[in-house]
XYZ file of C-alpha atoms in Angstrom:
101
model
C 30.297 28.223 -26.325
C 29.654 25.262 -24.558
C 26.276 23.615 -25.357
C 24.882 21.666 -22.447
C 22.816 17.874 -24.273
C 20.845 16.869 -21.854
C 19.009 13.390 -22.138
C 15.352 13.173 -22.786
C 13.676 12.479 -19.950
C 12.351 8.783 -19.282
C 8.569 8.826 -19.285
C 7.807 5.489 -18.931
C 7.655 5.612 -15.211
C 5.994 8.824 -14.376
C 6.554 10.155 -10.453
C 2.012 10.753 -10.536
C 0.759 8.095 -8.080
C -2.009 6.311 -9.827
C -4.996 4.509 -7.849
C -3.961 1.066 -5.978
C -7.013 -1.200 -4.715
C -6.476 -2.473 -1.349
C -8.877 -5.100 0.078
C -9.167 -6.555 3.021
C -11.111 -10.002 4.101
C -12.328 -9.446 7.827
C -16.113 -9.522 8.391
C -16.497 -9.588 11.657
C -14.349 -6.902 12.107
C -15.512 -3.517 13.783
C -12.629 -1.348 12.027
C -9.988 -2.320 9.447
C -7.014 0.423 8.559
C -4.182 0.560 6.069
C -0.944 2.084 7.425
C 1.986 1.324 5.448
C 5.735 3.416 4.273
C 3.314 5.726 2.310
C 1.603 6.726 5.582
C 4.140 6.839 7.911
C 3.113 3.783 9.464
C 0.121 5.936 10.814
C -2.751 3.489 12.328
C -5.602 5.958 11.644
C -4.443 7.346 8.689
C -6.274 5.301 6.279
C -9.863 3.714 7.973
C -11.013 1.156 5.426
C -14.834 1.143 3.844
C -16.535 -1.975 5.000
C -18.737 -3.789 1.852
C -22.247 -5.696 2.433
C -20.051 -8.504 1.508
C -17.761 -8.347 4.912
C -14.583 -7.414 2.610
C -13.336 -3.715 3.854
C -11.803 -1.685 0.860
C -9.639 1.593 0.251
C -7.794 3.324 -2.895
C -4.636 4.743 -2.422
C -2.685 7.018 -5.001
C 0.858 5.633 -4.558
C 4.192 5.768 -7.088
C 5.896 3.076 -8.955
C 7.674 1.259 -7.172
C 7.593 -1.408 -3.774
C 5.306 -0.366 -1.129
C 5.190 -2.112 2.654
C 1.795 -2.334 4.137
C -0.463 -4.109 6.918
C -4.051 -3.939 7.784
C -4.939 -2.800 11.258
C -7.685 -5.234 11.755
C -9.568 -4.190 15.441
C -5.687 -2.698 16.297
C -4.101 -6.297 15.286
C -1.409 -5.957 12.787
C -2.482 -8.639 9.859
C -0.814 -9.854 6.383
C -2.696 -9.258 2.976
C -2.606 -13.094 1.622
C -2.969 -10.887 -1.513
C 0.253 -9.386 -1.815
C 3.117 -9.579 -3.853
C 5.261 -11.086 -1.223
C 6.659 -10.404 2.306
C 9.447 -8.411 3.659
C 11.052 -7.508 6.874
C 10.696 -3.379 7.489
C 13.089 -1.365 9.392
C 11.740 -2.494 13.029
C 12.605 -6.520 11.711
C 8.987 -7.169 11.427
C 7.020 -9.666 8.590
C 4.940 -6.691 6.355
C 3.007 -7.226 3.117
C 4.746 -5.813 -0.367
C 2.869 -4.102 -3.445
C 4.454 -3.556 -6.547
C 3.082 -0.644 -8.254
C 4.208 -0.141 -12.233
């Protein structure tokens, strides 16, 4: 009889999503949405909420890893100046990068 030994699972990085906060400074905007690889780049999937101080806010559950995204400010794709960095997406457009650990 052969015994099958399994390696213990590495539990440091769980596939469980954790809440990540996004902020966008756009005090004169009428609408701001968050789009990225986590929502199929949908321009309407994640509308952000305007705060009294002129910043827009949204909390999204994301899993461990790197995520590409942009803000859509009144229909205009906008990079996040506070992002981890920027990269090129599949369409070779510059997008913001978020690192979640």
